[in-house]
PDB file of C-alpha atoms in Angstrom:
ATOM      1  CA  ARG A   1    -129.759 -12.765  89.531  1.00 73.00           C
ATOM      2  CA  LEU A   2    -128.760 -13.817  86.042  1.00 82.00           C
ATOM      3  CA  ASP A   3    -129.628 -12.152  82.762  1.00 84.00           C
ATOM      4  CA  LYS A   4    -132.361 -13.944  80.834  1.00 85.00           C
ATOM      5  CA  GLU A   5    -130.004 -15.686  78.382  1.00 91.00           C
ATOM      6  CA  THR A   6    -127.224 -16.522  80.859  1.00 96.00           C
ATOM      7  CA  SER A   7    -126.879 -20.195  81.777  1.00 97.00           C
ATOM      8  CA  GLY A   8    -125.372 -21.668  84.927  1.00 97.00           C
ATOM      9  CA  CYS A   9    -125.440 -21.420  88.719  1.00 96.00           C
ATOM     10  CA  LEU A  10    -127.789 -19.378  90.820  1.00 93.00           C
ATOM     11  CA  VAL A  11    -128.933 -19.561  94.424  1.00 93.00           C
ATOM     12  CA  VAL A  12    -132.543 -19.359  95.629  1.00 92.00           C
ATOM     13  CA  ALA A  13    -133.491 -18.624  99.233  1.00 92.00           C
ATOM     14  CA  LYS A  14    -136.279 -20.792 100.654  1.00 93.00           C
ATOM     15  CA  ASN A  15    -137.282 -18.350 103.394  1.00 95.00           C
ATOM     16  CA  ASP A  16    -136.874 -14.706 104.446  1.00 96.00           C
ATOM     17  CA  GLU A  17    -134.133 -15.379 107.008  1.00 94.00           C
ATOM     18  CA  THR A  18    -131.992 -17.135 104.393  1.00 94.00           C
ATOM     19  CA  HIS A  19    -132.712 -14.401 101.848  1.00 95.00           C
ATOM     20  CA  VAL A  20    -131.531 -11.699 104.250  1.00 95.00           C
ATOM     21  CA  ALA A  21    -128.349 -13.642 105.095  1.00 95.00           C
ATOM     22  CA  LEU A  22    -127.499 -14.370 101.457  1.00 95.00           C
ATOM     23  CA  SER A  23    -128.242 -10.761 100.461  1.00 93.00           C
ATOM     24  CA  ALA A  24    -125.794  -9.592 103.125  1.00 94.00           C
ATOM     25  CA  GLN A  25    -123.077 -11.856 101.669  1.00 95.00           C
ATOM     26  CA  PHE A  26    -123.711 -10.510  98.169  1.00 92.00           C
ATOM     27  CA  ALA A  27    -123.683  -6.916  99.443  1.00 91.00           C
ATOM     28  CA  GLY A  28    -120.504  -7.598 101.440  1.00 93.00           C
ATOM     29  CA  ARG A  29    -118.853  -9.042  98.313  1.00 92.00           C
ATOM     30  CA  GLN A  30    -118.260 -12.369 100.054  1.00 94.00           C
ATOM     31  CA  VAL A  31    -119.865 -14.483  97.306  1.00 95.00           C
ATOM     32  CA  VAL A  32    -117.466 -15.780  94.647  1.00 96.00           C
ATOM     33  CA  LYS A  33    -118.966 -15.541  91.136  1.00 97.00           C
ATOM     34  CA  ILE A  34    -116.994 -16.954  88.205  1.00 98.00           C
ATOM     35  CA  TYR A  35    -118.258 -16.929  84.628  1.00 98.00           C
ATOM     36  CA  ASN A  36    -117.199 -18.236  81.235  1.00 98.00           C
ATOM     37  CA  ALA A  37    -117.781 -16.077  78.175  1.00 98.00           C
ATOM     38  CA  ILE A  38    -116.895 -15.932  74.515  1.00 98.00           C
ATOM     39  CA  VAL A  39    -116.022 -12.422  73.357  1.00 98.00           C
ATOM     40  CA  CYS A  40    -115.772 -11.050  69.826  1.00 98.00           C
ATOM     41  CA  GLY A  41    -112.186 -10.558  68.682  1.00 97.00           C
ATOM     42  CA  GLU A  42    -108.834 -11.457  70.158  1.00 96.00           C
ATOM     43  CA  LEU A  43    -108.130  -9.924  73.549  1.00 96.00           C
ATOM     44  CA  ALA A  44    -104.699  -8.306  73.560  1.00 92.00           C
ATOM     45  CA  ARG A  45    -103.775  -9.346  77.104  1.00 96.00           C
ATOM     46  CA  GLU A  46    -103.831 -12.791  78.712  1.00 98.00           C
ATOM     47  CA  SER A  47    -105.452 -11.407  81.855  1.00 98.00           C
ATOM     48  CA  GLY A  48    -106.571  -8.128  83.291  1.00 97.00           C
ATOM     49  CA  GLU A  49    -108.688  -6.071  85.622  1.00 97.00           C
ATOM     50  CA  ILE A  50    -111.579  -3.911  84.490  1.00 96.00           C
ATOM     51  CA  ARG A  51    -112.464  -1.154  86.928  1.00 94.00           C
ATOM     52  CA  ALA A  52    -115.069   1.089  85.373  1.00 94.00           C
ATOM     53  CA  ALA A  53    -118.150   2.446  87.093  1.00 94.00           C
ATOM     54  CA  ILE A  54    -121.501   1.410  85.619  1.00 96.00           C
ATOM     55  CA  ALA A  55    -124.563   3.629  85.268  1.00 93.00           C
ATOM     56  CA  ARG A  56    -127.658   3.834  83.087  1.00 91.00           C
ATOM     57  CA  HIS A  57    -126.849   4.694  79.491  1.00 89.00           C
ATOM     58  CA  PRO A  58    -127.611   8.408  78.979  1.00 84.00           C
ATOM     59  CA  SER A  59    -129.843   7.893  75.923  1.00 87.00           C
ATOM     60  CA  HIS A  60    -130.773   4.174  75.886  1.00 87.00           C
ATOM     61  CA  ARG A  61    -132.595   3.768  79.195  1.00 82.00           C
ATOM     62  CA  LYS A  62    -132.733  -0.058  79.084  1.00 85.00           C
ATOM     63  CA  ARG A  63    -128.949  -0.295  78.690  1.00 92.00           C
ATOM     64  CA  MET A  64    -126.124   0.247  81.109  1.00 94.00           C
ATOM     65  CA  ALA A  65    -122.832   1.953  80.282  1.00 94.00           C
ATOM     66  CA  ALA A  66    -119.310   1.942  81.689  1.00 92.00           C
ATOM     67  CA  ARG A  67    -118.207   5.371  82.865  1.00 80.00           C
ATOM     68  CA  ASP A  68    -114.697   6.645  83.355  1.00 71.00           C
ATOM     69  CA  ASP A  69    -115.985   9.370  85.659  1.00 70.00           C
ATOM     70  CA  ASP A  70    -117.652   9.067  89.074  1.00 70.00           C
ATOM     71  CA  SER A  71    -121.252   9.187  87.813  1.00 78.00           C
ATOM     72  CA  GLY A  72    -121.912   5.448  88.141  1.00 89.00           C
ATOM     73  CA  ARG A  73    -121.514   2.750  90.767  1.00 93.00           C
ATOM     74  CA  ALA A  74    -118.084   1.184  91.216  1.00 93.00           C
ATOM     75  CA  ALA A  75    -117.646  -2.091  89.323  1.00 94.00           C
ATOM     76  CA  HIS A  76    -114.714  -4.500  89.190  1.00 96.00           C
ATOM     77  CA  THR A  77    -114.215  -7.515  86.903  1.00 98.00           C
ATOM     78  CA  SER A  78    -111.068  -9.604  86.533  1.00 98.00           C
ATOM     79  CA  TYR A  79    -110.516 -11.928  83.594  1.00 98.00           C
ATOM     80  CA  ARG A  80    -108.110 -14.380  82.045  1.00 98.00           C
ATOM     81  CA  VAL A  81    -107.948 -15.882  78.580  1.00 98.00           C
ATOM     82  CA  LEU A  82    -108.708 -19.606  78.484  1.00 98.00           C
ATOM     83  CA  GLU A  83    -108.424 -20.123  74.731  1.00 98.00           C
ATOM     84  CA  ARG A  84    -107.965 -18.100  71.573  1.00 98.00           C
ATOM     85  CA  LEU A  85    -110.543 -18.984  68.915  1.00 97.00           C
ATOM     86  CA  ASN A  86    -111.359 -17.998  65.336  1.00 95.00           C
ATOM     87  CA  ALA A  87    -112.250 -14.263  65.592  1.00 97.00           C
ATOM     88  CA  ALA A  88    -113.124 -14.725  69.277  1.00 98.00           C
ATOM     89  CA  THR A  89    -111.654 -15.385  72.727  1.00 98.00           C
ATOM     90  CA  PHE A  90    -112.897 -17.808  75.394  1.00 98.00           C
ATOM     91  CA  VAL A  91    -112.460 -16.185  78.811  1.00 98.00           C
ATOM     92  CA  GLU A  92    -113.024 -16.725  82.501  1.00 98.00           C
ATOM     93  CA  ALA A  93    -114.357 -13.660  84.305  1.00 98.00           C
ATOM     94  CA  GLN A  94    -114.781 -13.083  88.018  1.00 98.00           C
ATOM     95  CA  ILE A  95    -117.042 -10.282  89.117  1.00 97.00           C
ATOM     96  CA  HIS A  96    -116.096  -8.681  92.406  1.00 96.00           C
ATOM     97  CA  THR A  97    -119.163  -6.423  92.399  1.00 94.00           C
ATOM     98  CA  GLY A  98    -122.632  -7.227  91.122  1.00 90.00           C
ATOM     99  CA  ARG A  99    -123.814  -4.518  88.765  1.00 93.00           C
ATOM    100  CA  THR A 100    -126.523  -4.986  86.150  1.00 91.00           C
ATOM    101  CA  HIS A 101    -125.041  -6.498  82.964  1.00 95.00           C
ATOM    102  CA  GLN A 102    -121.559  -6.047  84.471  1.00 96.00           C
ATOM    103  CA  ILE A 103    -119.623  -8.564  82.351  1.00 97.00           C
ATOM    104  CA  ARG A 104    -121.432  -7.561  79.174  1.00 97.00           C
ATOM    105  CA  VAL A 105    -120.817  -3.842  79.798  1.00 97.00           C
ATOM    106  CA  HIS A 106    -117.180  -4.240  80.885  1.00 97.00           C
ATOM    107  CA  PHE A 107    -116.141  -6.306  77.869  1.00 98.00           C
ATOM    108  CA  GLN A 108    -117.971  -3.908  75.546  1.00 97.00           C
ATOM    109  CA  PHE A 109    -116.072  -1.089  77.300  1.00 96.00           C
ATOM    110  CA  LEU A 110    -112.807  -2.859  76.368  1.00 96.00           C
ATOM    111  CA  GLY A 111    -114.016  -3.163  72.766  1.00 96.00           C
ATOM    112  CA  TYR A 112    -114.726  -6.915  72.912  1.00 98.00           C
ATOM    113  CA  PRO A 113    -118.481  -7.450  73.356  1.00 98.00           C
ATOM    114  CA  LEU A 114    -119.799 -10.911  74.127  1.00 98.00           C
ATOM    115  CA  VAL A 115    -120.648 -13.146  71.190  1.00 98.00           C
ATOM    116  CA  GLY A 116    -124.409 -13.037  70.641  1.00 97.00           C
ATOM    117  CA  ASP A 117    -124.916  -9.789  72.566  1.00 97.00           C
ATOM    118  CA  GLU A 118    -127.015  -7.591  70.290  1.00 95.00           C
ATOM    119  CA  THR A 119    -127.643  -5.075  73.078  1.00 95.00           C
ATOM    120  CA  TYR A 120    -123.990  -4.220  73.732  1.00 96.00           C
ATOM    121  CA  GLY A 121    -122.271  -5.316  70.528  1.00 96.00           C
ATOM    122  CA  ALA A 122    -124.572  -5.488  67.509  1.00 96.00           C
ATOM    123  CA  ARG A 123    -122.007  -4.116  65.026  1.00 96.00           C
ATOM    124  CA  GLN A 124    -119.160  -6.357  66.208  1.00 96.00           C
ATOM    125  CA  ASN A 125    -121.482  -9.382  66.254  1.00 97.00           C
ATOM    126  CA  ARG A 126    -122.536  -8.770  62.634  1.00 96.00           C
ATOM    127  CA  LYS A 127    -118.856  -8.589  61.654  1.00 96.00           C
ATOM    128  CA  PHE A 128    -118.131 -11.719  63.742  1.00 97.00           C
ATOM    129  CA  THR A 129    -120.890 -13.683  61.965  1.00 96.00           C
ATOM    130  CA  GLU A 130    -119.614 -12.517  58.561  1.00 96.00           C
ATOM    131  CA  LEU A 131    -116.081 -13.696  59.440  1.00 95.00           C
ATOM    132  CA  THR A 132    -117.027 -17.042  60.989  1.00 96.00           C
ATOM    133  CA  GLY A 133    -120.426 -17.975  59.578  1.00 95.00           C
ATOM    134  CA  TYR A 134    -121.539 -18.713  63.148  1.00 96.00           C
ATOM    135  CA  GLU A 135    -124.814 -17.235  64.405  1.00 95.00           C
ATOM    136  CA  PRO A 136    -125.038 -17.647  68.196  1.00 96.00           C
ATOM    137  CA  PRO A 137    -128.405 -18.664  69.665  1.00 96.00           C
ATOM    138  CA  ARG A 138    -127.933 -16.371  72.686  1.00 97.00           C
ATOM    139  CA  VAL A 139    -125.390 -14.299  74.579  1.00 97.00           C
ATOM    140  CA  MET A 140    -122.440 -16.631  75.208  1.00 98.00           C
ATOM    141  CA  LEU A 141    -122.241 -16.140  78.979  1.00 98.00           C
ATOM    142  CA  HIS A 142    -122.302 -18.932  81.562  1.00 98.00           C
ATOM    143  CA  ALA A 143    -122.253 -18.646  85.373  1.00 97.00           C
ATOM    144  CA  ARG A 144    -119.784 -21.473  86.010  1.00 98.00           C
ATOM    145  CA  GLU A 145    -119.059 -21.240  89.739  1.00 98.00           C
ATOM    146  CA  LEU A 146    -120.818 -19.858  92.780  1.00 97.00           C
ATOM    147  CA  SER A 147    -119.444 -20.048  96.341  1.00 97.00           C
ATOM    148  CA  PHE A 148    -120.925 -18.706  99.563  1.00 96.00           C
ATOM    149  CA  ILE A 149    -121.332 -19.519 103.272  1.00 96.00           C
ATOM    150  CA  HIS A 150    -124.499 -21.449 104.123  1.00 95.00           C
ATOM    151  CA  PRO A 151    -126.604 -19.057 106.235  1.00 93.00           C
ATOM    152  CA  ARG A 152    -127.652 -21.673 108.820  1.00 92.00           C
ATOM    153  CA  THR A 153    -124.768 -24.191 108.993  1.00 94.00           C
ATOM    154  CA  GLU A 154    -122.005 -21.660 108.186  1.00 94.00           C
ATOM    155  CA  GLU A 155    -120.502 -24.294 105.882  1.00 97.00           C
ATOM    156  CA  GLN A 156    -118.645 -23.166 102.745  1.00 97.00           C
ATOM    157  CA  MET A 157    -120.854 -24.061  99.756  1.00 97.00           C
ATOM    158  CA  ASN A 158    -119.277 -24.399  96.305  1.00 98.00           C
ATOM    159  CA  PHE A 159    -121.291 -25.068  93.171  1.00 97.00           C
ATOM    160  CA  GLU A 160    -120.180 -25.552  89.574  1.00 98.00           C
ATOM    161  CA  ALA A 161    -122.303 -25.869  86.431  1.00 98.00           C
ATOM    162  CA  PRO A 162    -120.786 -27.537  83.358  1.00 98.00           C
ATOM    163  CA  LEU A 163    -120.918 -25.670  80.064  1.00 98.00           C
ATOM    164  CA  PRO A 164    -124.267 -26.254  78.330  1.00 98.00           C
ATOM    165  CA  LYS A 165    -124.521 -27.918  74.926  1.00 98.00           C
ATOM    166  CA  ASP A 166    -124.955 -24.696  72.913  1.00 97.00           C
ATOM    167  CA  PHE A 167    -121.844 -23.209  74.543  1.00 98.00           C
ATOM    168  CA  ARG A 168    -119.763 -26.339  73.877  1.00 98.00           C
ATOM    169  CA  GLU A 169    -120.976 -26.352  70.253  1.00 97.00           C
ATOM    170  CA  ALA A 170    -119.955 -22.703  69.857  1.00 97.00           C
ATOM    171  CA  LEU A 171    -116.450 -23.491  71.133  1.00 98.00           C
ATOM    172  CA  LYS A 172    -116.167 -26.492  68.798  1.00 97.00           C
ATOM    173  CA  LEU A 173    -117.231 -24.454  65.753  1.00 96.00           C
ATOM    174  CA  LEU A 174    -114.851 -21.591  66.583  1.00 97.00           C
ATOM    175  CA  ARG A 175    -111.765 -23.736  67.179  1.00 96.00           C
TER     176      ARG A 175
END
């Protein structure tokens, strides 16, 4: 599943048998999920691993939160910087687990919320807009690649979605 404002690849099962088989691949962490995102600020490192459990936020029940204790479910995201922008960073992120809002929560945990993410980075996004003059139309998150084994043919399936127009425009304005 993708968050409401996230663009890009997703897979839909046409019958129950396929749904069960695909669900097993997701649960077994066999599906490759690669995203592009624009985060507020300049990431200090060129690449990294984020391993922080995710659980419901203790006081904001519609939000999730990264935990440095064992109270949440294990979550793992790796990332690499693709381009440094004006007051932002364009990144590639691969999620190795599939927690709710995982990329959004993990980058907020690092102190670099996604551009346009009012839920997990309202203060940083206000500062970002003041610095750049850019007001994003949505959360700048795009599901770029999705790879899995076809449940019936057992063929490796690889899908890629190009960046949508609003995302390309954001990059152009922030360069």
